[in-house]
Short mmCIF file of C-alpha atoms in Angstrom, two decimals:
data_model
loop_
_atom_site.label_atom_id
_atom_site.label_comp_id
_atom_site.label_asym_id
_atom_site.label_seq_id
_atom_site.Cartn_x
_atom_site.Cartn_y
_atom_site.Cartn_z
CA UNK A 2 -8.57 -9.48 1.38
CA UNK A 3 -10.07 -7.50 4.17
CA UNK A 4 -10.92 -10.60 6.20
CA UNK A 5 -9.36 -9.04 9.29
CA UNK A 6 -11.54 -6.10 10.28
CA UNK A 7 -10.16 -3.48 12.69
CA UNK A 8 -11.92 -3.12 16.05
CA UNK A 9 -14.44 -0.28 16.19
CA UNK A 10 -13.24 0.93 19.57
CA UNK A 11 -12.23 4.34 18.25
CA UNK A 12 -12.83 6.54 15.28
CA UNK A 13 -10.44 6.09 12.40
CA UNK A 14 -8.77 7.86 9.52
CA UNK A 15 -9.79 6.16 6.29
CA UNK A 16 -7.56 6.13 3.23
CA UNK A 17 -9.79 5.55 0.22
CA UNK A 18 -7.68 3.85 -2.45
CA UNK A 19 -9.01 4.43 -5.95
CA UNK A 20 -6.63 4.94 -8.90
CA UNK A 21 -3.60 5.25 -6.67
CA UNK A 22 -3.13 1.61 -5.71
CA UNK A 23 0.34 2.11 -4.26
CA UNK A 24 1.94 2.82 -0.91
CA UNK A 25 4.84 4.95 -2.15
CA UNK A 26 4.27 8.59 -3.10
CA UNK A 27 0.74 8.47 -1.67
CA UNK A 28 -0.10 11.80 0.00
CA UNK A 29 -3.37 10.52 1.49
CA UNK A 30 -1.60 7.60 3.19
CA UNK A 31 1.24 9.83 4.44
CA UNK A 32 -1.24 12.35 5.89
CA UNK A 33 -3.31 9.60 7.54
CA UNK A 34 -0.19 8.20 9.20
CA UNK A 35 0.68 11.67 10.48
CA UNK A 36 -2.68 12.09 12.24
CA UNK A 37 -1.84 9.46 14.86
CA UNK A 38 -5.34 8.02 14.43
CA UNK A 39 -5.84 4.37 13.59
CA UNK A 40 -5.63 4.13 9.81
CA UNK A 41 -7.95 1.92 7.81
CA UNK A 42 -6.99 1.52 4.12
CA UNK A 43 -9.97 0.59 1.95
CA UNK A 44 -11.19 0.24 -1.62
CA UNK A 45 -14.80 0.36 -2.81
CA UNK A 46 -15.84 -1.86 -5.71
CA UNK A 47 -18.13 0.72 -7.31
CA UNK A 48 -20.90 -0.79 -9.48
CA UNK A 49 -20.32 2.07 -11.96
CA UNK A 50 -17.13 0.22 -12.93
CA UNK A 51 -18.57 -3.28 -13.24
CA UNK A 52 -17.12 -5.83 -15.63
CA UNK A 53 -19.54 -4.86 -18.42
CA UNK A 54 -18.06 -1.33 -18.48
CA UNK A 55 -14.38 -2.05 -18.08
CA UNK A 56 -13.90 -5.50 -19.57
CA UNK A 57 -12.84 -8.77 -18.02
CA UNK A 58 -9.08 -8.26 -18.47
CA UNK A 59 -9.06 -4.83 -16.88
CA UNK A 60 -11.24 -6.08 -14.02
CA UNK A 61 -8.86 -9.02 -13.47
CA UNK A 62 -5.93 -6.60 -13.44
CA UNK A 63 -7.73 -4.48 -10.82
CA UNK A 64 -8.24 -7.54 -8.61
CA UNK A 65 -4.56 -8.47 -8.97
CA UNK A 66 -3.55 -4.91 -8.00
CA UNK A 67 -5.82 -5.04 -4.94
CA UNK A 68 -4.29 -8.37 -3.87
CA UNK A 69 -0.83 -6.90 -4.29
CA UNK A 70 -1.72 -3.77 -2.30
CA UNK A 71 -3.21 -5.92 0.47
CA UNK A 72 -0.02 -7.99 0.55
CA UNK A 73 2.16 -4.88 0.79
CA UNK A 74 0.02 -3.50 3.63
CA UNK A 75 0.27 -6.83 5.51
CA UNK A 76 4.02 -7.16 4.99
CA UNK A 77 5.02 -3.56 5.72
CA UNK A 78 2.47 -2.49 8.35
CA UNK A 79 0.63 -5.55 9.62
CA UNK A 80 -2.52 -3.98 8.17
CA UNK A 81 -5.06 -5.15 5.60
CA UNK A 82 -6.91 -3.61 2.69
CA UNK A 83 -10.61 -3.55 3.46
CA UNK A 84 -12.53 -4.12 0.22
CA UNK A 85 -16.14 -2.96 0.25
CA UNK A 86 -18.76 -3.19 -2.47
CA UNK A 87 -21.53 -0.77 -3.39
CA UNK A 88 -22.20 2.79 -4.39
CA UNK A 89 -19.54 4.94 -2.71
CA UNK A 90 -22.04 7.38 -1.19
CA UNK A 91 -23.99 4.52 0.42
CA UNK A 92 -20.88 2.65 1.61
CA UNK A 93 -19.31 5.81 3.02
CA UNK A 94 -22.51 6.90 4.76
CA UNK A 95 -22.39 3.59 6.66
CA UNK A 96 -18.73 4.18 7.55
CA UNK A 97 -19.45 7.75 8.66
CA UNK A 98 -22.39 6.63 10.83
CA UNK A 99 -20.61 3.61 12.32
CA UNK A 100 -22.91 1.09 10.60
CA UNK A 101 -20.10 -0.52 8.60
CA UNK A 102 -17.11 -2.55 9.76
CA UNK A 103 -15.34 0.66 10.91
CA UNK A 104 -16.32 4.21 11.80
CA UNK A 105 -14.44 7.05 10.16
CA UNK A 106 -13.81 10.53 11.49
CA UNK A 107 -11.48 11.52 8.65
CA UNK A 108 -11.54 10.49 4.99
CA UNK A 109 -8.52 11.00 2.72
CA UNK A 110 -8.10 10.25 -0.99
CA UNK A 111 -6.23 11.16 -4.15
CA UNK A 112 -8.18 13.44 -6.49
CA UNK A 113 -9.38 12.14 -9.82
CA UNK A 114 -10.02 14.47 -12.74
CA UNK A 115 -12.54 12.36 -14.66
CA UNK A 116 -16.12 13.75 -14.82
CA UNK A 117 -17.73 10.79 -13.00
CA UNK A 118 -15.15 11.00 -10.22
CA UNK A 119 -15.51 14.77 -9.81
CA UNK A 120 -19.30 14.45 -9.44
CA UNK A 121 -18.94 11.50 -7.04
CA UNK A 122 -16.37 13.34 -4.94
CA UNK A 123 -18.57 16.44 -4.69
CA UNK A 124 -21.41 14.22 -3.40
CA UNK A 125 -19.05 12.52 -0.91
CA UNK A 126 -17.75 15.85 0.40
CA UNK A 127 -21.33 17.11 0.89
CA UNK A 128 -22.25 13.87 2.67
CA UNK A 129 -19.17 14.12 4.88
CA UNK A 130 -20.11 17.69 5.89
CA UNK A 131 -23.63 16.48 6.80
CA UNK A 132 -22.11 13.75 8.96
CA UNK A 133 -19.47 16.07 10.48
CA UNK A 134 -16.62 14.07 8.92
CA UNK A 135 -13.40 15.78 7.85
CA UNK A 136 -12.13 15.15 4.33
CA UNK A 137 -8.86 15.84 2.58
CA UNK A 138 -8.00 15.14 -1.02
CA UNK A 139 -4.62 15.32 -2.69
CA UNK A 140 -3.14 15.72 -6.15
CA UNK A 141 -1.33 12.55 -7.08
CA UNK A 142 -1.86 10.84 -10.40
CA UNK A 143 -1.12 13.98 -12.43
CA UNK A 144 2.01 16.12 -12.26
CA UNK A 145 -0.05 19.29 -12.06
CA UNK A 146 -2.97 20.35 -9.93
CA UNK A 147 -5.38 20.46 -12.87
CA UNK A 148 -7.95 22.67 -11.11
CA UNK A 149 -5.33 25.26 -10.19
CA UNK A 150 -3.80 25.10 -13.67
CA UNK A 151 -7.13 25.67 -15.43
CA UNK A 152 -8.10 28.44 -12.98
CA UNK A 153 -4.83 30.32 -13.55
CA UNK A 154 -5.07 33.74 -15.11
CA UNK A 155 -4.79 33.53 -18.90
CA UNK A 156 -5.09 29.72 -19.10
CA UNK A 157 -5.54 28.35 -22.60
CA UNK A 158 -5.77 24.62 -23.29
CA UNK A 159 -2.54 23.49 -24.92
CA UNK A 160 -2.78 22.24 -28.48
CA UNK A 161 0.82 21.12 -28.89
CA UNK A 162 3.60 19.48 -26.95
CA UNK A 163 5.33 22.84 -26.55
CA UNK A 164 2.11 24.21 -24.99
CA UNK A 165 2.08 21.33 -22.50
CA UNK A 166 5.74 21.91 -21.72
CA UNK A 167 5.04 25.61 -21.10
CA UNK A 168 2.25 24.71 -18.63
CA UNK A 169 4.54 22.35 -16.73
CA UNK A 170 7.36 24.89 -16.66
CA UNK A 171 5.04 27.65 -15.41
CA UNK A 172 3.88 25.40 -12.56
CA UNK A 173 7.40 25.24 -11.17
CA UNK A 174 9.41 22.20 -10.18
CA UNK A 175 7.64 18.86 -9.88
CA UNK A 176 7.57 17.89 -6.17
CA UNK A 177 9.76 15.00 -5.12
CA UNK A 178 8.07 11.66 -4.49
CA UNK A 179 6.81 11.19 -0.93
CA UNK A 180 8.45 8.53 1.20
CA UNK A 181 6.57 5.57 2.58
CA UNK A 182 5.13 6.17 6.05
CA UNK A 183 7.32 4.48 8.68
CA UNK A 184 4.25 3.00 10.32
CA UNK A 185 0.46 3.08 10.23
CA UNK A 186 -1.17 3.65 13.61
#
């Protein structure tokens, strides 16, 4: 995948696929399509998640998911999934500075609540500010905005299913799934 690289004639909106390897109900992809900028979907093979950490079967499943996502992008939008390899901060610095296959002016992704991801994302946001790149992240793989839930007045970690149900109820209705973008610029 990613053998067809977009022209670098203009700055682009990058959708960084990570856990959310789907087109439907993908807030980052929907927002990128709304900008009117050329959209470049990409995935970074992060060495933190090499085969020794995640196992051969899980790594194979990841590769199959990336192939499937690339196929969906080709079929639906005539686009491709650009797959890059390296530490995300190094790869993204190149994309921010125009040293990679594309140059980004906007970076969008779905938030991840795991400790490694939170630290990585904080570094990426700081790097983006240094490079004058806009970023937007979205809740997606959890029903609740975990940061907002934990920051709520009187929050106590649930210790039972009824406690979890109370948290979900207090958050209000679960938003409807987002539609697929009609097109990717």
